[in-house]
Amino acid sequence: MNSAVYPGSFDPMTLGHLDIIQRAAKMFDHLTVSVLDNKAKNALFSVQERVSILKEATKDLSNVTVDSFNGLLIDYAKQQDIHISVRGLRAITDFEYELQIAQTNRKLSQGTLDTVFLTTSLEYAYLSSSSVKEIASFHGDISQCVPEFVAELVYEKFKEHN
Ligand code: ADP
């Protein structure tokens, strides 16, 4: 089976992430979207919350499952018997960082984990989880950035924080 993993922080999942998920789901027999439990990043949503947002958003995609992992992606991929990582590219600024991760993963996995890049749909090129959080923290409109149910959860978080 031709499987791939789409790893990321997804804090929170945006319409840009969802677009990559929908397109990758058409390319592979199975896609695992996996939330990286990165303790170093000060996340707004817990890993469990991010997983349940992704599950809700992808419930109609029958070949997509949602999971989480910590540690190295190459170890997780090996465990799951997955050999392709999917990542999104928005602009040239993403490229250097993504290239470095892709090459590191290929080297560390001795060639067993390769990376496939999908370029962003232009309408989402400006979108990032951090800008969504920043806009919401100032009570701005994030309805163009995330699904409606996610927008409500983000606003609730900022109510809790203030
Ligand atoms: P990271 O894993 O670097 O913390 P994210 O969870 O925000 O980043 O994103 C996971 C992946 O999705 C990365 O490859 C990132 O470049 C990509 N991505 C994020 N936002 C978009 C977008 N608007 N369009 C396309 N790809 C995106």
PDB file of C-alpha atoms and ligand atoms in Angstrom:
ATOM      1  CA  MET A   1       0.000   0.000   0.000  1.00  0.00           C
ATOM      2  CA  ASN A   2       1.177   3.465  -0.902  1.00  0.00           C
ATOM      3  CA  SER A   3       1.040   5.312   2.435  1.00  0.00           C
ATOM      4  CA  ALA A   4       2.286   8.705   3.558  1.00  0.00           C
ATOM      5  CA  VAL A   5       2.479  10.726   6.736  1.00  0.00           C
ATOM      6  CA  TYR A   6       1.767  14.468   6.998  1.00  0.00           C
ATOM      7  CA  PRO A   7       3.515  15.556  10.197  1.00  0.00           C
ATOM      8  CA  GLY A   8       3.169  18.971  11.778  1.00  0.00           C
ATOM      9  CA  SER A   9       2.282  21.030  14.811  1.00  0.00           C
ATOM     10  CA  PHE A  10      -1.212  21.942  13.560  1.00  0.00           C
ATOM     11  CA  ASP A  11      -1.681  24.469  16.385  1.00  0.00           C
ATOM     12  CA  PRO A  12      -4.379  24.896  15.145  1.00  0.00           C
ATOM     13  CA  MET A  13      -5.098  23.271  11.800  1.00  0.00           C
ATOM     14  CA  THR A  14      -5.782  25.934   9.155  1.00  0.00           C
ATOM     15  CA  LEU A  15      -7.513  25.822   5.769  1.00  0.00           C
ATOM     16  CA  GLY A  16      -3.992  25.695   4.282  1.00  0.00           C
ATOM     17  CA  HIS A  17      -3.261  22.449   6.154  1.00  0.00           C
ATOM     18  CA  LEU A  18      -6.672  21.052   5.191  1.00  0.00           C
ATOM     19  CA  ASP A  19      -6.021  21.814   1.526  1.00  0.00           C
ATOM     20  CA  ILE A  20      -2.730  19.873   1.673  1.00  0.00           C
ATOM     21  CA  ILE A  21      -4.508  16.977   3.462  1.00  0.00           C
ATOM     22  CA  GLN A  22      -7.281  16.809   0.839  1.00  0.00           C
ATOM     23  CA  ARG A  23      -4.821  16.890  -2.053  1.00  0.00           C
ATOM     24  CA  ALA A  24      -2.419  14.366  -0.496  1.00  0.00           C
ATOM     25  CA  ALA A  25      -5.345  12.029   0.289  1.00  0.00           C
ATOM     26  CA  LYS A  26      -5.966  11.806  -3.465  1.00  0.00           C
ATOM     27  CA  MET A  27      -2.349  10.890  -4.176  1.00  0.00           C
ATOM     28  CA  PHE A  28      -1.836   8.116  -1.650  1.00  0.00           C
ATOM     29  CA  ASP A  29      -3.832   5.015  -0.710  1.00  0.00           C
ATOM     30  CA  HIS A  30      -3.572   6.078   2.896  1.00  0.00           C
ATOM     31  CA  LEU A  31      -2.559   9.301   4.650  1.00  0.00           C
ATOM     32  CA  THR A  32      -1.752   9.587   8.346  1.00  0.00           C
ATOM     33  CA  VAL A  33      -1.890  13.152   9.641  1.00  0.00           C
ATOM     34  CA  SER A  34       0.255  13.125  12.745  1.00  0.00           C
ATOM     35  CA  VAL A  35       0.541  15.842  15.366  1.00  0.00           C
ATOM     36  CA  LEU A  36       4.049  16.344  16.672  1.00  0.00           C
ATOM     37  CA  ASP A  37       4.053  16.506  20.458  1.00  0.00           C
ATOM     38  CA  ASN A  38       6.808  19.089  20.645  1.00  0.00           C
ATOM     39  CA  LYS A  39       7.239  20.092  24.283  1.00  0.00           C
ATOM     40  CA  ALA A  40       9.643  22.850  23.252  1.00  0.00           C
ATOM     41  CA  LYS A  41       6.886  24.781  21.482  1.00  0.00           C
ATOM     42  CA  ASN A  42       4.465  26.667  23.666  1.00  0.00           C
ATOM     43  CA  ALA A  43       1.252  25.421  22.093  1.00  0.00           C
ATOM     44  CA  LEU A  44      -2.214  26.968  22.380  1.00  0.00           C
ATOM     45  CA  PHE A  45      -3.979  23.606  21.984  1.00  0.00           C
ATOM     46  CA  SER A  46      -3.017  20.340  23.670  1.00  0.00           C
ATOM     47  CA  VAL A  47      -2.008  17.451  21.437  1.00  0.00           C
ATOM     48  CA  GLN A  48      -5.369  15.739  22.187  1.00  0.00           C
ATOM     49  CA  GLU A  49      -7.263  18.898  21.196  1.00  0.00           C
ATOM     50  CA  ARG A  50      -5.279  19.235  17.960  1.00  0.00           C
ATOM     51  CA  VAL A  51      -5.906  15.571  17.143  1.00  0.00           C
ATOM     52  CA  SER A  52      -9.655  15.922  17.713  1.00  0.00           C
ATOM     53  CA  ILE A  53      -9.819  19.073  15.529  1.00  0.00           C
ATOM     54  CA  LEU A  54      -8.049  17.189  12.715  1.00  0.00           C
ATOM     55  CA  LYS A  55     -10.343  14.165  13.183  1.00  0.00           C
ATOM     56  CA  GLU A  56     -13.436  16.324  12.907  1.00  0.00           C
ATOM     57  CA  ALA A  57     -12.111  18.170   9.837  1.00  0.00           C
ATOM     58  CA  THR A  58     -11.163  14.955   8.015  1.00  0.00           C
ATOM     59  CA  LYS A  59     -14.113  12.773   9.039  1.00  0.00           C
ATOM     60  CA  ASP A  60     -15.353  12.516   5.430  1.00  0.00           C
ATOM     61  CA  LEU A  61     -11.970  11.460   4.048  1.00  0.00           C
ATOM     62  CA  SER A  62     -12.062   7.678   4.333  1.00  0.00           C
ATOM     63  CA  ASN A  63      -8.347   7.078   3.692  1.00  0.00           C
ATOM     64  CA  VAL A  64      -7.110   9.627   6.259  1.00  0.00           C
ATOM     65  CA  THR A  65      -6.341   8.803   9.881  1.00  0.00           C
ATOM     66  CA  VAL A  66      -5.123  11.144  12.586  1.00  0.00           C
ATOM     67  CA  ASP A  67      -2.486  10.292  15.153  1.00  0.00           C
ATOM     68  CA  SER A  68       0.235  11.944  17.237  1.00  0.00           C
ATOM     69  CA  PHE A  69       3.883  11.206  17.904  1.00  0.00           C
ATOM     70  CA  ASN A  70       6.877  12.465  19.813  1.00  0.00           C
ATOM     71  CA  GLY A  71      10.543  12.030  19.101  1.00  0.00           C
ATOM     72  CA  LEU A  72      12.001  11.694  15.648  1.00  0.00           C
ATOM     73  CA  LEU A  73       9.784  11.471  12.594  1.00  0.00           C
ATOM     74  CA  ILE A  74      12.032   8.774  11.099  1.00  0.00           C
ATOM     75  CA  ASP A  75      11.452   6.511  14.125  1.00  0.00           C
ATOM     76  CA  TYR A  76       7.697   7.061  14.009  1.00  0.00           C
ATOM     77  CA  ALA A  77       7.577   6.441  10.240  1.00  0.00           C
ATOM     78  CA  LYS A  78       9.579   3.247  10.636  1.00  0.00           C
ATOM     79  CA  GLN A  79       7.193   1.995  13.330  1.00  0.00           C
ATOM     80  CA  GLN A  80       4.240   2.719  11.047  1.00  0.00           C
ATOM     81  CA  ASP A  81       6.007   1.298   7.982  1.00  0.00           C
ATOM     82  CA  ILE A  82       5.602   4.612   6.115  1.00  0.00           C
ATOM     83  CA  HIS A  83       8.240   5.795   3.641  1.00  0.00           C
ATOM     84  CA  ILE A  84       6.922   9.163   2.486  1.00  0.00           C
ATOM     85  CA  SER A  85       6.503  12.384   4.422  1.00  0.00           C
ATOM     86  CA  VAL A  86       4.278  15.098   2.971  1.00  0.00           C
ATOM     87  CA  ARG A  87       5.056  18.749   3.656  1.00  0.00           C
ATOM     88  CA  GLY A  88       3.578  21.978   2.349  1.00  0.00           C
ATOM     89  CA  LEU A  89       5.487  24.837   0.780  1.00  0.00           C
ATOM     90  CA  ARG A  90       4.056  28.332   0.915  1.00  0.00           C
ATOM     91  CA  ALA A  91       6.867  30.595  -0.183  1.00  0.00           C
ATOM     92  CA  ILE A  92      10.586  30.653  -0.685  1.00  0.00           C
ATOM     93  CA  THR A  93      10.939  31.330   3.050  1.00  0.00           C
ATOM     94  CA  ASP A  94       9.606  27.813   3.797  1.00  0.00           C
ATOM     95  CA  PHE A  95      11.959  26.244   1.308  1.00  0.00           C
ATOM     96  CA  GLU A  96      15.286  26.441   3.129  1.00  0.00           C
ATOM     97  CA  TYR A  97      13.848  25.094   6.383  1.00  0.00           C
ATOM     98  CA  GLU A  98      11.882  22.332   4.656  1.00  0.00           C
ATOM     99  CA  LEU A  99      14.835  21.340   2.480  1.00  0.00           C
ATOM    100  CA  GLN A 100      16.998  20.938   5.566  1.00  0.00           C
ATOM    101  CA  ILE A 101      14.400  18.764   7.340  1.00  0.00           C
ATOM    102  CA  ALA A 102      13.838  16.635   4.230  1.00  0.00           C
ATOM    103  CA  GLN A 103      17.546  16.037   3.703  1.00  0.00           C
ATOM    104  CA  THR A 104      18.139  15.290   7.378  1.00  0.00           C
ATOM    105  CA  ASN A 105      15.300  12.759   7.409  1.00  0.00           C
ATOM    106  CA  ARG A 106      16.579  11.066   4.278  1.00  0.00           C
ATOM    107  CA  LYS A 107      20.102  10.865   5.650  1.00  0.00           C
ATOM    108  CA  LEU A 108      19.092   9.680   9.148  1.00  0.00           C
ATOM    109  CA  SER A 109      16.694   7.082   7.766  1.00  0.00           C
ATOM    110  CA  GLN A 110      19.326   5.806   5.329  1.00  0.00           C
ATOM    111  CA  GLY A 111      17.068   6.660   2.437  1.00  0.00           C
ATOM    112  CA  THR A 112      13.952   4.947   3.744  1.00  0.00           C
ATOM    113  CA  LEU A 113      12.021   8.170   4.455  1.00  0.00           C
ATOM    114  CA  ASP A 114      11.644  10.560   1.537  1.00  0.00           C
ATOM    115  CA  THR A 115       9.682  13.827   1.396  1.00  0.00           C
ATOM    116  CA  VAL A 116       7.072  14.953  -1.084  1.00  0.00           C
ATOM    117  CA  PHE A 117       6.291  18.675  -1.224  1.00  0.00           C
ATOM    118  CA  LEU A 118       2.947  20.098  -2.196  1.00  0.00           C
ATOM    119  CA  THR A 119       2.859  23.781  -3.038  1.00  0.00           C
ATOM    120  CA  THR A 120       0.143  25.774  -1.358  1.00  0.00           C
ATOM    121  CA  SER A 121      -3.033  26.752  -3.141  1.00  0.00           C
ATOM    122  CA  LEU A 122      -2.553  30.469  -3.756  1.00  0.00           C
ATOM    123  CA  GLU A 123      -5.555  31.526  -1.671  1.00  0.00           C
ATOM    124  CA  TYR A 124      -3.854  30.002   1.402  1.00  0.00           C
ATOM    125  CA  ALA A 125      -0.294  31.096   0.694  1.00  0.00           C
ATOM    126  CA  TYR A 126      -0.410  33.786   3.384  1.00  0.00           C
ATOM    127  CA  LEU A 127      -1.829  31.486   6.063  1.00  0.00           C
ATOM    128  CA  SER A 128      -0.022  30.180   9.119  1.00  0.00           C
ATOM    129  CA  SER A 129      -1.115  28.871  12.515  1.00  0.00           C
ATOM    130  CA  SER A 130       0.843  31.662  14.196  1.00  0.00           C
ATOM    131  CA  SER A 131      -0.902  34.409  12.246  1.00  0.00           C
ATOM    132  CA  VAL A 132      -4.286  32.840  13.077  1.00  0.00           C
ATOM    133  CA  LYS A 133      -3.373  32.949  16.790  1.00  0.00           C
ATOM    134  CA  GLU A 134      -2.102  36.505  16.574  1.00  0.00           C
ATOM    135  CA  ILE A 135      -5.202  37.783  14.768  1.00  0.00           C
ATOM    136  CA  ALA A 136      -7.522  35.971  17.215  1.00  0.00           C
ATOM    137  CA  SER A 137      -5.630  37.317  20.225  1.00  0.00           C
ATOM    138  CA  PHE A 138      -6.623  40.820  19.067  1.00  0.00           C
ATOM    139  CA  HIS A 139     -10.231  39.677  18.425  1.00  0.00           C
ATOM    140  CA  GLY A 140      -9.702  39.866  14.659  1.00  0.00           C
ATOM    141  CA  ASP A 141     -11.617  37.875  12.055  1.00  0.00           C
ATOM    142  CA  ILE A 142     -10.147  34.427  11.372  1.00  0.00           C
ATOM    143  CA  SER A 143     -13.122  33.085   9.412  1.00  0.00           C
ATOM    144  CA  GLN A 144     -11.104  33.058   6.152  1.00  0.00           C
ATOM    145  CA  CYS A 145      -8.288  31.091   7.811  1.00  0.00           C
ATOM    146  CA  VAL A 146      -9.814  28.105   9.621  1.00  0.00           C
ATOM    147  CA  PRO A 147     -13.087  26.116   9.507  1.00  0.00           C
ATOM    148  CA  GLU A 148     -15.894  27.718  11.546  1.00  0.00           C
ATOM    149  CA  PHE A 149     -15.766  25.159  14.375  1.00  0.00           C
ATOM    150  CA  VAL A 150     -12.020  25.754  14.736  1.00  0.00           C
ATOM    151  CA  ALA A 151     -12.498  29.539  14.850  1.00  0.00           C
ATOM    152  CA  GLU A 152     -14.897  29.099  17.790  1.00  0.00           C
ATOM    153  CA  LEU A 153     -12.374  26.931  19.649  1.00  0.00           C
ATOM    154  CA  VAL A 154      -9.578  29.451  19.049  1.00  0.00           C
ATOM    155  CA  TYR A 155     -11.677  32.366  20.363  1.00  0.00           C
ATOM    156  CA  GLU A 156     -12.632  30.280  23.422  1.00  0.00           C
ATOM    157  CA  LYS A 157      -8.946  29.656  24.149  1.00  0.00           C
ATOM    158  CA  PHE A 158      -8.210  33.365  24.120  1.00  0.00           C
ATOM    159  CA  LYS A 159     -11.157  33.988  26.451  1.00  0.00           C
ATOM    160  CA  GLU A 160      -9.651  31.425  28.877  1.00  0.00           C
ATOM    161  CA  HIS A 161      -6.223  33.088  28.565  1.00  0.00           C
ATOM    162  CA  ASN A 162      -7.484  36.643  29.239  1.00  0.00           C
TER     163      ASN A 162
HETATM  164  P1  ADP B   1       5.594  22.919  11.696  1.00  0.00           P
HETATM  165  O1  ADP B   1       5.413  21.449  11.552  1.00  0.00           O
HETATM  166  O2  ADP B   1       6.783  23.439  10.944  1.00  0.00           O
HETATM  167  O3  ADP B   1       5.446  23.437  13.097  1.00  0.00           O
HETATM  168  P2  ADP B   1       2.886  23.498  10.798  1.00  0.00           P
HETATM  169  O4  ADP B   1       2.224  22.530  11.688  1.00  0.00           O
HETATM  170  O5  ADP B   1       2.360  24.895  10.865  1.00  0.00           O
HETATM  171  O6  ADP B   1       4.426  23.614  10.882  1.00  0.00           O
HETATM  172  O7  ADP B   1       2.754  22.980   9.286  1.00  0.00           O
HETATM  173  C1  ADP B   1       2.976  21.663   8.884  1.00  0.00           C
HETATM  174  C2  ADP B   1       3.283  21.659   7.402  1.00  0.00           C
HETATM  175  O8  ADP B   1       2.233  22.304   6.683  1.00  0.00           O
HETATM  176  C3  ADP B   1       4.566  22.400   7.011  1.00  0.00           C
HETATM  177  O9  ADP B   1       5.167  21.701   5.935  1.00  0.00           O
HETATM  178  C4  ADP B   1       4.078  23.753   6.545  1.00  0.00           C
HETATM  179  O10 ADP B   1       4.962  24.320   5.610  1.00  0.00           O
HETATM  180  C5  ADP B   1       2.767  23.369   5.890  1.00  0.00           C
HETATM  181  N1  ADP B   1       1.812  24.490   5.854  1.00  0.00           N
HETATM  182  C6  ADP B   1       1.470  25.305   6.866  1.00  0.00           C
HETATM  183  N2  ADP B   1       0.576  26.255   6.449  1.00  0.00           N
HETATM  184  C7  ADP B   1       0.372  26.019   5.121  1.00  0.00           C
HETATM  185  C8  ADP B   1      -0.404  26.667   4.096  1.00  0.00           C
HETATM  186  N3  ADP B   1      -1.128  27.751   4.360  1.00  0.00           N
HETATM  187  N4  ADP B   1      -0.350  26.136   2.842  1.00  0.00           N
HETATM  188  C9  ADP B   1       0.419  25.061   2.585  1.00  0.00           C
HETATM  189  N5  ADP B   1       1.190  24.418   3.487  1.00  0.00           N
HETATM  190  C10 ADP B   1       1.170  24.889   4.745  1.00  0.00           C
END
